[in-house]
XYZ file of C-alpha atoms in Angstrom:
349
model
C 0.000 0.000 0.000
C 3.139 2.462 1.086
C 4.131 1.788 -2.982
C 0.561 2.623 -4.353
C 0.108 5.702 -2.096
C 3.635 6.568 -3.473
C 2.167 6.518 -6.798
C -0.755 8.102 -6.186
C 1.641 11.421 -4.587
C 3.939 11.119 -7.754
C 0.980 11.566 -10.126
C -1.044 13.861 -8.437
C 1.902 16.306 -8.506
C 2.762 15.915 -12.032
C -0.699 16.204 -12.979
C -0.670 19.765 -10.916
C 2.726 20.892 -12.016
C 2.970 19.306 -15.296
C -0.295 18.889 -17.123
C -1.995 21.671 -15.716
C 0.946 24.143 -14.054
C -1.022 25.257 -11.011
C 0.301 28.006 -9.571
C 0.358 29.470 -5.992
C -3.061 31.331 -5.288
C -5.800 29.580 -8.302
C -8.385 27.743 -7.568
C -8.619 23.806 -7.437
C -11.210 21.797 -8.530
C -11.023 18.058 -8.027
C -14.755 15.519 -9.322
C -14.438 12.247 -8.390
C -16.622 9.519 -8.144
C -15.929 6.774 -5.011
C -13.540 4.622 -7.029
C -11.012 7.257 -7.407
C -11.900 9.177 -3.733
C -7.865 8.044 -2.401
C -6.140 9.642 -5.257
C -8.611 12.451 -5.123
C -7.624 12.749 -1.094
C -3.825 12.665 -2.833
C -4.584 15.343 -5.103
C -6.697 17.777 -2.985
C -3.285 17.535 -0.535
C -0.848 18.466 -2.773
C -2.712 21.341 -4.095
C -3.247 22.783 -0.789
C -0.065 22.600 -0.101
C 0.970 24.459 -3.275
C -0.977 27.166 -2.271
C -4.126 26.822 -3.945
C -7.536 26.775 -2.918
C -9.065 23.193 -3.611
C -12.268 21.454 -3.138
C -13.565 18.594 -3.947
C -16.872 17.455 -5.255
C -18.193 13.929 -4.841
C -20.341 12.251 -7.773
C -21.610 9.283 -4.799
C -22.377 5.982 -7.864
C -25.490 4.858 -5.806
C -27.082 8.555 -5.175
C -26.408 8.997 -9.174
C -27.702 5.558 -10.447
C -30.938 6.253 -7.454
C -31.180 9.884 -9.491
C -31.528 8.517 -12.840
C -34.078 6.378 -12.108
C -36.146 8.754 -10.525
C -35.525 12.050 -12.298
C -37.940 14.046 -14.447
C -37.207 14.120 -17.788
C -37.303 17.678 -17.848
C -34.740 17.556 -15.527
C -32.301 14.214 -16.435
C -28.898 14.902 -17.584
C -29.354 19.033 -17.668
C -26.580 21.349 -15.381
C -27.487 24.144 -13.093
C -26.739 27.489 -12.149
C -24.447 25.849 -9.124
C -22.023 23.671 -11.936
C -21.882 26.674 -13.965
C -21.176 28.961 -11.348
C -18.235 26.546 -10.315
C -16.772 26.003 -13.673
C -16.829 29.855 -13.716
C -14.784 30.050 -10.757
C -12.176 27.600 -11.217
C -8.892 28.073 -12.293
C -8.015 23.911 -12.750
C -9.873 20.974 -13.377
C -9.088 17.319 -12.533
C -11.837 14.796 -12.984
C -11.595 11.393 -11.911
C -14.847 9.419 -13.988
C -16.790 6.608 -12.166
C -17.379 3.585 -14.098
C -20.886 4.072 -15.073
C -19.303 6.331 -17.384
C -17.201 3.910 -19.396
C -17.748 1.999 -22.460
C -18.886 -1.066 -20.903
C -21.552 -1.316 -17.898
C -24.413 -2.728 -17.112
C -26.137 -1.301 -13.916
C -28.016 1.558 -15.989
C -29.679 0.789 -19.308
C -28.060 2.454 -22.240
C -31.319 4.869 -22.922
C -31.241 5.857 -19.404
C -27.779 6.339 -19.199
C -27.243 8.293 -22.406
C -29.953 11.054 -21.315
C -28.550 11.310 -17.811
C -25.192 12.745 -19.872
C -27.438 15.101 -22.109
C -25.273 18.286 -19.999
C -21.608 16.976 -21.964
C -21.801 19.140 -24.255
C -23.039 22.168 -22.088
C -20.244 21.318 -19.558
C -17.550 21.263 -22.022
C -18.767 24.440 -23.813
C -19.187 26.076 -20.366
C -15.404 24.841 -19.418
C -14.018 26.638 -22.321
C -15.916 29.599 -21.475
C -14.411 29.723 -18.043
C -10.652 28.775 -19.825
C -10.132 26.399 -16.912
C -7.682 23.755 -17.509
C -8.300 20.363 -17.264
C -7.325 16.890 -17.033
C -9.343 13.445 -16.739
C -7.615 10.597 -15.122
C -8.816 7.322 -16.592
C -8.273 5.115 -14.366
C -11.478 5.676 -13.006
C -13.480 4.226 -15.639
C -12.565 0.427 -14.623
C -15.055 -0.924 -11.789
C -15.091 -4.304 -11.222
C -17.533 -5.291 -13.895
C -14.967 -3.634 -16.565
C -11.434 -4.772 -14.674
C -13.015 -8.993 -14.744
C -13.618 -8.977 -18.589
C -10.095 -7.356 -19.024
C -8.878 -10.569 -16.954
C -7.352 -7.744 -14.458
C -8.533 -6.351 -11.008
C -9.646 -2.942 -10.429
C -6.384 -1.961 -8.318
C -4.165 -3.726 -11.387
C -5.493 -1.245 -13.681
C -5.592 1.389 -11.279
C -1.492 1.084 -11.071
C -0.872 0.691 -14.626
C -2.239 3.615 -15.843
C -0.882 5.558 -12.930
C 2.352 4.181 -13.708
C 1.909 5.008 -17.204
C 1.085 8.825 -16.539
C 4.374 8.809 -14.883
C 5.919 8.492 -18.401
C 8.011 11.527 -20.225
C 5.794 14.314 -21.162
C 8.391 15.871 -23.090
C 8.990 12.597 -24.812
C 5.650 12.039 -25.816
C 4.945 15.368 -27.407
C 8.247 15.433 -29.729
C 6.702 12.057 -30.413
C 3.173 13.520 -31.081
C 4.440 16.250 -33.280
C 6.945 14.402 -35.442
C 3.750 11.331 -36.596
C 1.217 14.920 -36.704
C 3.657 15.861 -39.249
C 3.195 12.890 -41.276
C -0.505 12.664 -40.753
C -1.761 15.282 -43.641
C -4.653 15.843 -45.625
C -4.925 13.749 -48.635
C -1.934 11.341 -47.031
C -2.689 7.720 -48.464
C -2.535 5.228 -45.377
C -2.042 1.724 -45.481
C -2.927 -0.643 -42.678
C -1.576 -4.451 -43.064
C -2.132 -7.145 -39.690
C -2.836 -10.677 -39.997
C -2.917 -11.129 -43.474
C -5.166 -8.167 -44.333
C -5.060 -4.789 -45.798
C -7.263 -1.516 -45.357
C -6.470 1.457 -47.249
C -7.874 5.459 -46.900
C -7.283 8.633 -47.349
C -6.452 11.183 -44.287
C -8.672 14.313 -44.250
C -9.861 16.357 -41.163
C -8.821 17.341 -37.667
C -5.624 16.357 -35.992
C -5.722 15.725 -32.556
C -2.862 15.246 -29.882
C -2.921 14.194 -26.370
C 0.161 14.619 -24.679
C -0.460 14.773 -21.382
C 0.006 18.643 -20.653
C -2.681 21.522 -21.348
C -0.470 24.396 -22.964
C -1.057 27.999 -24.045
C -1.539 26.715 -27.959
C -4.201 24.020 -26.394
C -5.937 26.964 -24.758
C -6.038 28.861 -27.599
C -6.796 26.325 -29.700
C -9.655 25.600 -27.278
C -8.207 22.548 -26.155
C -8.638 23.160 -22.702
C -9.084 19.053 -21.309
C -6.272 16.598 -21.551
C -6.095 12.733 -20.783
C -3.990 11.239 -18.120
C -2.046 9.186 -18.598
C -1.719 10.150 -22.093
C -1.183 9.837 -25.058
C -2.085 9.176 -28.891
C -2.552 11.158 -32.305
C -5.637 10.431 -34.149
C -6.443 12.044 -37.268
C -9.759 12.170 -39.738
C -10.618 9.846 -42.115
C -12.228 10.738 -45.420
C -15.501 9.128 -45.032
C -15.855 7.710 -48.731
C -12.227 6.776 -49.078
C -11.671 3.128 -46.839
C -11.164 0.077 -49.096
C -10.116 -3.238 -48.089
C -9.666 -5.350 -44.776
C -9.085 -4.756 -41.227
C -8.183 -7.706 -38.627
C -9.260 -6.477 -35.551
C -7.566 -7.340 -31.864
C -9.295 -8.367 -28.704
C -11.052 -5.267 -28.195
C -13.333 -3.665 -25.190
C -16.743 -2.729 -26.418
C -19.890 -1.282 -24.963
C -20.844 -4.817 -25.323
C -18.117 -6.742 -23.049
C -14.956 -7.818 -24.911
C -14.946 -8.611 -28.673
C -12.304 -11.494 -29.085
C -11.670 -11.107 -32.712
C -12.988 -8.806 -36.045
C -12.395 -9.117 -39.997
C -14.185 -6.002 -41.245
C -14.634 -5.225 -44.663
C -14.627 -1.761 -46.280
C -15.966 -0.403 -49.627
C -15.730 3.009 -50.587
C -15.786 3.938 -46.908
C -18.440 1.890 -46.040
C -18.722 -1.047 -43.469
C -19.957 -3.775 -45.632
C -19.310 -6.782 -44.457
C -18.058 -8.243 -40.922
C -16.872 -11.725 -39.664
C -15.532 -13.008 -35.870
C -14.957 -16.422 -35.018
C -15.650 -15.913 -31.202
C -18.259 -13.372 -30.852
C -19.978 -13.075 -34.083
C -23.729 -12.180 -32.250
C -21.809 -9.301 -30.227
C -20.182 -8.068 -33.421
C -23.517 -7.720 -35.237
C -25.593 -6.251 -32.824
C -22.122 -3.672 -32.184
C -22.530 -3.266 -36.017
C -26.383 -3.106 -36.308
C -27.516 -0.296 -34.350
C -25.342 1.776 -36.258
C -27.607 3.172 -39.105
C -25.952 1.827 -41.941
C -25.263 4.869 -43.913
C -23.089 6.002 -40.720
C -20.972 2.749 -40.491
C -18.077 4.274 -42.054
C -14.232 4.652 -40.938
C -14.184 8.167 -40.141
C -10.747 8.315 -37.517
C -7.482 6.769 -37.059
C -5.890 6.659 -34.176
C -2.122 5.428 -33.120
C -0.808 5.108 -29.209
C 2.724 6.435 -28.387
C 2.962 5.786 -24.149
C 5.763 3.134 -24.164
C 3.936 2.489 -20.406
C 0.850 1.788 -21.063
C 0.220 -2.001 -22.141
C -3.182 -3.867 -23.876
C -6.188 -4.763 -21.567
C -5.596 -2.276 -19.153
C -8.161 0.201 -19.998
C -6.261 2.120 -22.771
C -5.515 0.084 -25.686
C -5.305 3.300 -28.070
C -2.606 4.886 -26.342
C -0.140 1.854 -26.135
C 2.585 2.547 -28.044
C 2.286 1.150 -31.222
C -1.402 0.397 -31.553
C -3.331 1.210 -34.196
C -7.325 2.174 -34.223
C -9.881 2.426 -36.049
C -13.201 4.107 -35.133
C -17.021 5.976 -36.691
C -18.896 2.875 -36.774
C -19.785 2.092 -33.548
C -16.662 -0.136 -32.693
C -13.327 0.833 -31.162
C -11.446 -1.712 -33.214
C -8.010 -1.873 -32.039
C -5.127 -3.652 -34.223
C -2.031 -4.959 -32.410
C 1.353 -5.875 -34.447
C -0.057 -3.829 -37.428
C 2.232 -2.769 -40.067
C 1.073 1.569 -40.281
C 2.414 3.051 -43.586
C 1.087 6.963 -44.905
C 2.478 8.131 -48.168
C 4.809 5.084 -48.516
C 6.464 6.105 -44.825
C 6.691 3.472 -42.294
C 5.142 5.004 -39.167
C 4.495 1.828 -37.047
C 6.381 -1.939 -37.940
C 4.577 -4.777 -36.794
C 3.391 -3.019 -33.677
C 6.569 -1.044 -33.403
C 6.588 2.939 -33.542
């Protein structure tokens, strides 16, 4: 425990003075929901003793799930003057999520749970407004139902990805920029793993999470960061995908997707295959209209401490995914190639 509290002080710190450089007088504002209350505890510590004013604000999982339930619809999923005011007065943000908020649970059905997040966009818009700076600590996503079909425990996770966010900031953005600079509009990508090949144009919005919330991220509007971090995705043109993608054990909204073979014309999903968990895939698949089942984002990991299954499989270094049709589809050992330039080599950046 003296090595995980450890941790927890090491990353709470660097999230402060790193990702978010709190200074000595701003205001402190740390969310958490009860999974993540002892680093939150961690946190609120250090940033007292930097000289901040800090509070903290408890999302409590059965009061929320108790709320949804019995909410007005009028009501369900909208913010108040009291969030707004807060967002208004804060200087930094660090928000540690609860599980019900990750891509896989099952204690709140999915219409229920979808309408009790109606306020994202409003908080996000209303964050910007305020130009707080943030940072969300993912670790809090894994509860126990997520952790068992990942093979892991909740406190395994927990450790790697606070171990991970201990990794080189510096590092990882020289990384970030140097595949950005490869990743261009009109760049032809190639994607080869297991014996299949997927090809598509790049076109659209670069984004890079590095772990640190700069001046150019707040001007840019950028204002929320992931820790630990970090990948660089990059749009897809929506009519240009062609070919086949061999998909890795994968978490889903659905529980864990063993295998994939998806097929792409002009864009288009069009056909899909697994050998394990074919019914998962299709209903994954099917309630995706099918004129929106297109590959519309890649995505490659660059955190040489973050490792599959723990919660993060897009930001191991190395991995390459897929996403815009209703599947996450992350490939391990892929070979990534844009403009004839070997980015990633069976896996390898």
């Amino acid at each position: 425990m003296d090595a995980l509290n450890s941790l927890r002080t090491k990353v709470a710190k660097k999230v402060l003075q790193k990702t978010l450089s709190v200074k000595n007088g701003e205001t402190v504002t740390v969310e958490s929901w009860n999974n993540g209350l002892e680093f939150a505890r961690v946190l609120l510590a250090e940033a007292r003793a930097m000289g901040t004013t800090a509070v903290l604000v408890l999302e409590d999982e059965g009061a929320y799930i108790e709320g949804v339930k019995r909410s007005p619809k009028n009501t369900l999923g909208k913010m108040g003057r009291n969030e707004y005011g807060m967002l208004k007065g804060t200087d930094a943000y660090v928000f540690i999520p609860g599980p019900l908020l990750a891509a896989y649970q099952t204690k709140i059905n999915p219409r229920l749970m979808s309408d009790s997040t109606r306020y994202n966009s409003s908080w996000y818009d209303a964050a910007k407004k305020a130009k707080l700076k943030g940072a969300r600590l993912t670790f809090g996503y894994i509860g126990e139902e997520m952790a068992r079909i990942m093979g892991r425990t909740v406190q395994q996770v927990a450790e790697r990805q606070l171990s991970a966010a201990l990794v080189n900031f510096e590092g990882i953005s020289r990384r970030a920029r140097r595949l950005s600079s490869s990743l261009t509009d009109g760049s032809k990508v190639s994607v080869r793993a297991g014996g299949a090949r997927l090809e598509f144009i790049l076109k659209g919005e670069t984004t890079i999470e590095d772990g640190v919330v700069s001046p150019q991220d707040m001007r840019a509007g950028n204002n929320m960061t992931y820790v630990p971090p970090g990948f660089v995705s990059k749009g897809v043109e929506s009519t240009s995908a062609s070919g086949t993608l061999k998909v890795s054990k994968s978490v889903t909204r659905l529980g864990l997707l063993s295998d994939a073979t998806l097929t792409f014309k002009e864009g288009r999903l069009v056909q899909w295959k697994s050998k394990e968990s074919m019914p998962m895939l299709t209903k994954l698949v099917t309630t995706v209209p099918e004129q929106k089942r297109r590959l519309t984002i890649l995505n490659v990991g660059i955190n040489p401490r973050m490792g599959y299954l723990f919660g993060q499989d897009r930001m191991v270094a190395g991995s390459v995914t897929a996403g815009g049709f209703g599947i996450t589809a992350v490939v391990r050992g892929a070979d990534l190639t844009v403009s004839g330039r070997a980015l990633v080599t069976a896996g390898n950046l």
